[in-house]
Amino acid sequence: MRATPDLGTARLAAPDLLRSTFRRHAAGVAVVTARGDSGPVGFTATSLTSVSVEPPLVSFGIGVGASSWPAVARTEHVGIHILGEHQSELAATFARSGADRFGAPTAWREGPEGVPVLDDVLAWLVCRIVGRVPAGDHRIVLAEVVLGDPSGTGRPLLYHQGRFNGLRD
């Protein structure tokens, strides 16, 4: 089913319009991690974007009210993990407010630059933060890739219509 533009039903810009529109946009699912003052922090992100190949830069958005923001605001390095379709529970854990994100059953280890690195992901990167750009109630974080491993196997996890889904043929 396709939406045929009916300009008479258009709605003015509001948070609900943006949420409703982007629920229709399928996005890959990543978890961003960092070392915090009291231990590791992390959150599920669907805003991960490749920005530049030379130098290798990525970006992601984070709300300034998010529990991980204070650590991301101060740290020099973050981990970025591309989740596989078998990791919907992990994605939900890192998206849930108040969850013990690094407790069992989450499998992880301390990686380069002290960044928490999650096990069994499709790919992971350790990145050095090079900018934090104010954007409304969020910050767009720009980060330069330092190292990583893209050798995980499987299919990507997607977020669409408020749910985590696998990729269909």
PDB file of N, CA, C and O in Angstrom, residues 3 14 21 25 28 31 50 58 61 67 70 78 101 123-124 128 137 142 145 156 161:
ATOM      1  N   ALA A   3       1.152   5.589   0.083  1.00  0.00           N
ATOM      2  CA  ALA A   3       0.450   6.816   0.458  1.00  0.00           C
ATOM      3  C   ALA A   3       0.441   7.744  -0.745  1.00  0.00           C
ATOM      4  O   ALA A   3       1.479   8.060  -1.313  1.00  0.00           O
ATOM      5  N   ALA A  14       5.369  18.316  14.464  1.00  0.00           N
ATOM      6  CA  ALA A  14       5.253  18.072  15.899  1.00  0.00           C
ATOM      7  C   ALA A  14       6.005  16.774  16.187  1.00  0.00           C
ATOM      8  O   ALA A  14       6.246  15.984  15.270  1.00  0.00           O
ATOM      9  N   THR A  21       6.283   9.241  11.169  1.00  0.00           N
ATOM     10  CA  THR A  21       6.941   9.135   9.867  1.00  0.00           C
ATOM     11  C   THR A  21       8.124   8.187   9.930  1.00  0.00           C
ATOM     12  O   THR A  21       8.277   7.307   9.072  1.00  0.00           O
ATOM     13  N   HIS A  25      10.255   4.126   8.430  1.00  0.00           N
ATOM     14  CA  HIS A  25      11.601   4.072   7.857  1.00  0.00           C
ATOM     15  C   HIS A  25      12.383   2.942   8.538  1.00  0.00           C
ATOM     16  O   HIS A  25      12.663   3.012   9.725  1.00  0.00           O
ATOM     17  N   GLY A  28      18.893   0.101  10.322  1.00  0.00           N
ATOM     18  CA  GLY A  28      19.755  -0.873  10.961  1.00  0.00           C
ATOM     19  C   GLY A  28      19.876  -0.557  12.449  1.00  0.00           C
ATOM     20  O   GLY A  28      19.684   0.586  12.872  1.00  0.00           O
ATOM     21  N   VAL A  31      24.403  -0.787  18.713  1.00  0.00           N
ATOM     22  CA  VAL A  31      24.546  -0.418  20.117  1.00  0.00           C
ATOM     23  C   VAL A  31      25.840   0.376  20.226  1.00  0.00           C
ATOM     24  O   VAL A  31      26.882  -0.040  19.717  1.00  0.00           O
ATOM     25  N   SER A  50      27.240   6.385   8.169  1.00  0.00           N
ATOM     26  CA  SER A  50      28.581   6.547   7.631  1.00  0.00           C
ATOM     27  C   SER A  50      28.656   7.959   7.065  1.00  0.00           C
ATOM     28  O   SER A  50      27.812   8.356   6.266  1.00  0.00           O
ATOM     29  N   VAL A  58      31.950   8.346  11.274  1.00  0.00           N
ATOM     30  CA  VAL A  58      30.558   7.943  11.454  1.00  0.00           C
ATOM     31  C   VAL A  58      29.881   8.975  12.350  1.00  0.00           C
ATOM     32  O   VAL A  58      30.550   9.796  12.991  1.00  0.00           O
ATOM     33  N   GLY A  61      23.112   9.901  16.809  1.00  0.00           N
ATOM     34  CA  GLY A  61      22.433  10.853  17.670  1.00  0.00           C
ATOM     35  C   GLY A  61      22.203  10.264  19.046  1.00  0.00           C
ATOM     36  O   GLY A  61      22.003   9.061  19.194  1.00  0.00           O
ATOM     37  N   SER A  67      20.486   8.334  29.767  1.00  0.00           N
ATOM     38  CA  SER A  67      21.371   7.971  30.876  1.00  0.00           C
ATOM     39  C   SER A  67      22.828   7.828  30.417  1.00  0.00           C
ATOM     40  O   SER A  67      23.744   8.024  31.215  1.00  0.00           O
ATOM     41  N   PRO A  70      25.872  11.584  29.790  1.00  0.00           N
ATOM     42  CA  PRO A  70      27.002  12.145  30.538  1.00  0.00           C
ATOM     43  C   PRO A  70      28.332  11.460  30.205  1.00  0.00           C
ATOM     44  O   PRO A  70      29.353  12.135  30.072  1.00  0.00           O
ATOM     45  N   VAL A  78      34.295   5.668  21.782  1.00  0.00           N
ATOM     46  CA  VAL A  78      33.063   4.881  21.890  1.00  0.00           C
ATOM     47  C   VAL A  78      33.221   3.604  21.070  1.00  0.00           C
ATOM     48  O   VAL A  78      34.042   3.536  20.152  1.00  0.00           O
ATOM     49  N   ARG A 101      22.263  -3.228  31.556  1.00  0.00           N
ATOM     50  CA  ARG A 101      22.655  -3.495  30.169  1.00  0.00           C
ATOM     51  C   ARG A 101      23.885  -4.385  30.036  1.00  0.00           C
ATOM     52  O   ARG A 101      24.045  -5.084  29.040  1.00  0.00           O
ATOM     53  N   ALA A 123      29.513  -6.719  13.336  1.00  0.00           N
ATOM     54  CA  ALA A 123      30.715  -5.898  13.154  1.00  0.00           C
ATOM     55  C   ALA A 123      30.821  -4.961  14.351  1.00  0.00           C
ATOM     56  O   ALA A 123      29.818  -4.626  14.981  1.00  0.00           O
ATOM     57  N   TRP A 124      32.052  -4.555  14.673  1.00  0.00           N
ATOM     58  CA  TRP A 124      32.231  -3.558  15.721  1.00  0.00           C
ATOM     59  C   TRP A 124      33.367  -2.615  15.334  1.00  0.00           C
ATOM     60  O   TRP A 124      34.260  -2.964  14.568  1.00  0.00           O
ATOM     61  N   ARG A 128      37.138   7.371  17.867  1.00  0.00           N
ATOM     62  CA  ARG A 128      37.527   8.533  18.663  1.00  0.00           C
ATOM     63  C   ARG A 128      36.556   9.670  18.355  1.00  0.00           C
ATOM     64  O   ARG A 128      36.369  10.030  17.188  1.00  0.00           O
ATOM     65  N   ASP A 137      17.011  18.557  21.136  1.00  0.00           N
ATOM     66  CA  ASP A 137      17.192  17.868  22.415  1.00  0.00           C
ATOM     67  C   ASP A 137      18.201  16.718  22.318  1.00  0.00           C
ATOM     68  O   ASP A 137      18.312  15.905  23.224  1.00  0.00           O
ATOM     69  N   LEU A 142      30.071  12.980  16.126  1.00  0.00           N
ATOM     70  CA  LEU A 142      30.938  12.605  15.006  1.00  0.00           C
ATOM     71  C   LEU A 142      32.131  11.867  15.578  1.00  0.00           C
ATOM     72  O   LEU A 142      32.747  12.339  16.546  1.00  0.00           O
ATOM     73  N   VAL A 145      36.805   6.466  13.026  1.00  0.00           N
ATOM     74  CA  VAL A 145      37.076   5.045  13.244  1.00  0.00           C
ATOM     75  C   VAL A 145      38.567   4.854  13.498  1.00  0.00           C
ATOM     76  O   VAL A 145      39.402   5.325  12.727  1.00  0.00           O
ATOM     77  N   PRO A 156      21.482  -8.699   9.250  1.00  0.00           N
ATOM     78  CA  PRO A 156      21.326  -7.559  10.147  1.00  0.00           C
ATOM     79  C   PRO A 156      19.969  -7.511  10.842  1.00  0.00           C
ATOM     80  O   PRO A 156      18.962  -7.999  10.326  1.00  0.00           O
ATOM     81  N   GLN A 161       8.497   0.068  12.351  1.00  0.00           N
ATOM     82  CA  GLN A 161       7.167   0.093  12.956  1.00  0.00           C
ATOM     83  C   GLN A 161       7.205  -0.222  14.454  1.00  0.00           C
ATOM     84  O   GLN A 161       6.334  -0.914  14.977  1.00  0.00           O
TER      85      GLN A 161
END
